[in-house]
Coordinates of C-alpha atoms in Angstrom, one line a residue:
M1145 CA 0.1 0.1 -0.3
S1146 CA 1.6 3.6 -1.0
T1147 CA 1.4 6.1 1.6
E1148 CA 1.7 8.9 -2.0
P1149 CA -1.2 10.7 -2.5
D1150 CA -3.5 9.6 -5.5
G1151 CA -6.4 11.9 -5.9
A1152 CA -7.0 15.3 -6.8
L1153 CA -8.3 15.3 -2.8
E1154 CA -5.4 13.8 -1.1
I1155 CA -3.1 15.9 -3.7
A1156 CA -4.8 19.0 -3.3
I1157 CA -4.6 18.7 0.5
A1158 CA -1.1 17.0 0.7
Y1159 CA -0.1 20.1 -1.4
H1160 CA -1.6 22.4 0.7
R1161 CA 0.2 21.3 4.3
A1162 CA 3.2 21.6 2.7
W1163 CA 2.8 25.2 1.8
T1164 CA 1.3 26.5 4.9
S1165 CA 3.6 24.7 6.7
G1166 CA 6.2 26.8 4.8
D1167 CA 8.0 23.6 3.1
M1168 CA 8.1 25.0 -0.3
D1169 CA 10.3 22.1 -1.7
S1170 CA 7.5 19.4 -1.1
A1171 CA 5.0 22.3 -2.4
V1172 CA 6.9 22.5 -5.7
Q1173 CA 6.3 18.6 -6.1
Y1174 CA 2.9 18.7 -6.6
L1175 CA 3.1 20.6 -9.1
A1176 CA 3.2 20.1 -12.6
A1177 CA 6.2 21.8 -14.9
D1178 CA 3.3 24.0 -16.6
V1179 CA 1.5 24.5 -13.9
S1180 CA -1.3 28.1 -14.0
C1181 CA -2.0 29.7 -10.6
F1182 CA -5.3 32.2 -10.9
A1183 CA -4.7 34.5 -8.4
P1184 CA -7.1 37.9 -7.4
A1185 CA -2.8 39.4 -7.7
G1186 CA -2.8 38.3 -11.0
T1187 CA -1.3 34.7 -13.3
M1188 CA 1.7 32.8 -12.1
T1189 CA 2.8 30.1 -14.7
G1190 CA 5.3 27.5 -14.4
Q1191 CA 6.6 26.1 -10.7
A1192 CA 9.3 29.1 -10.2
E1193 CA 6.9 31.8 -10.8
V1194 CA 4.1 29.7 -8.6
R1195 CA 7.3 29.0 -6.2
A1196 CA 7.8 33.3 -5.6
F1197 CA 4.3 34.4 -5.9
M1198 CA 3.3 31.7 -3.1
E1199 CA 6.4 31.4 -0.8
P1200 CA 6.4 34.9 1.0
F1201 CA 3.0 34.3 2.4
A1202 CA 2.9 31.0 3.0
E1203 CA 7.2 32.0 5.2
S1204 CA 4.4 34.8 7.3
L1205 CA 1.8 31.9 8.1
T1206 CA 0.9 31.7 12.1
S1207 CA -1.7 29.3 11.8
S1208 CA -4.0 27.5 9.0
T1209 CA -6.8 25.8 9.2
L1210 CA -8.5 24.1 6.7
Y1211 CA -12.3 24.1 7.1
A1212 CA -13.9 22.2 4.3
A1213 CA -12.3 19.7 1.4
Y1214 CA -13.6 18.5 -1.8
G1215 CA -12.9 16.4 -5.2
S1216 CA -13.3 13.6 -7.7
N1217 CA -10.8 12.3 -9.9
D1218 CA -9.2 15.6 -11.6
E1219 CA -10.6 18.8 -9.4
A1220 CA -10.4 19.6 -5.6
I1221 CA -11.2 22.9 -3.7
L1222 CA -9.9 23.8 -0.1
M1223 CA -11.9 26.4 2.1
Y1224 CA -9.6 27.3 4.9
D1225 CA -8.2 30.7 6.6
T1226 CA -4.8 31.6 8.3
A1227 CA -3.4 34.4 9.9
N1228 CA 0.8 35.9 10.2
H1229 CA 1.8 38.7 12.6
F1230 CA 0.0 41.1 10.2
V1231 CA -3.7 40.0 10.0
P1232 CA -5.6 37.9 12.4
T1233 CA -8.0 35.7 9.5
A1234 CA -7.5 36.1 5.7
P1235 CA -10.1 33.3 4.6
G1236 CA -9.8 31.5 1.3
A1237 CA -10.5 29.6 -1.2
E1238 CA -8.5 27.0 -3.7
L1239 CA -10.1 24.5 -6.6
Y1240 CA -6.9 22.6 -8.0
R1241 CA -7.4 21.4 -11.2
L1242 CA -5.0 18.1 -12.0
R1243 CA -3.3 15.9 -14.8
D1244 CA -1.6 12.5 -14.5
G1245 CA -1.1 12.9 -10.5
L1246 CA 0.2 17.0 -10.8
I1247 CA -1.7 19.9 -10.1
V1248 CA -1.5 22.3 -13.5
E1249 CA -4.1 25.4 -12.5
I1250 CA -5.3 26.5 -9.3
R1251 CA -7.5 29.0 -9.2
I1252 CA -7.1 31.1 -5.0
I1253 CA -10.0 33.8 -4.1
F1254 CA -8.7 34.8 -1.1
D1255 CA -10.8 38.2 1.4
R1256 CA -8.3 40.7 0.6
L1257 CA -9.9 43.1 3.3
P1258 CA -7.4 41.9 6.1
F1259 CA -4.5 43.0 4.7
A1260 CA -5.5 46.3 3.2
L1261 CA -7.3 47.1 6.8
A1262 CA -3.6 46.6 8.0
R1263 CA -2.3 48.6 5.7
G1264 CA -4.1 50.8 6.2
D1265 CA -5.8 51.6 3.0
V1266 CA -8.9 51.8 4.2
V1267 CA -10.6 52.0 7.6
M1268 CA -13.2 50.0 10.0
K1269 CA -16.1 51.7 9.4
P1270 CA -17.3 52.9 13.5
G1271 CA -19.7 51.0 15.3
R1272 CA -18.6 47.6 13.4
S1273 CA -16.6 45.3 15.6
D1274 CA -13.1 43.7 14.3
M1275 CA -12.7 41.3 12.4
A1276 CA -12.5 37.5 14.4
P1277 CA -11.1 34.5 12.9
L1278 CA -13.2 31.6 11.9
G1279 CA -12.5 29.6 14.7
G1280 CA -9.3 27.3 15.2
S1281 CA -5.8 28.0 14.3
E1282 CA -3.8 24.6 14.1
R1283 CA -1.3 25.2 11.5
G1284 CA -1.6 23.1 8.6
G1285 CA -5.0 21.9 8.8
P1286 CA -6.7 18.8 10.0

């Protein structure tokens, strides 16, 4: 019996655990050479560009909680929350598409408001409470 992940969901979770723990060397092993990553910041193509995009954020994390993970043979979607020294909560979701056991496409959606607040680009409306994490603080998810 192999301990290597084989379905899209298992591979997506393994990739997520690797990058959220700061292990980008392991994370990159789950990516196809020609992987495309679509994120609010733009589109990255290839392992090196995706790593260069993900690594600074991954290294800044103080916690990560995986809330939901669903998948099929060639697709998976994960919903999670992260925190770092600048923001207490940064929820996001990622859709993964796989081919031949490797991630060929990542579509990232995340809440940019916590980062805008931390930078002072926007201010919280008077009377509104500060943002609170969705819950949990275990690094790397379940």
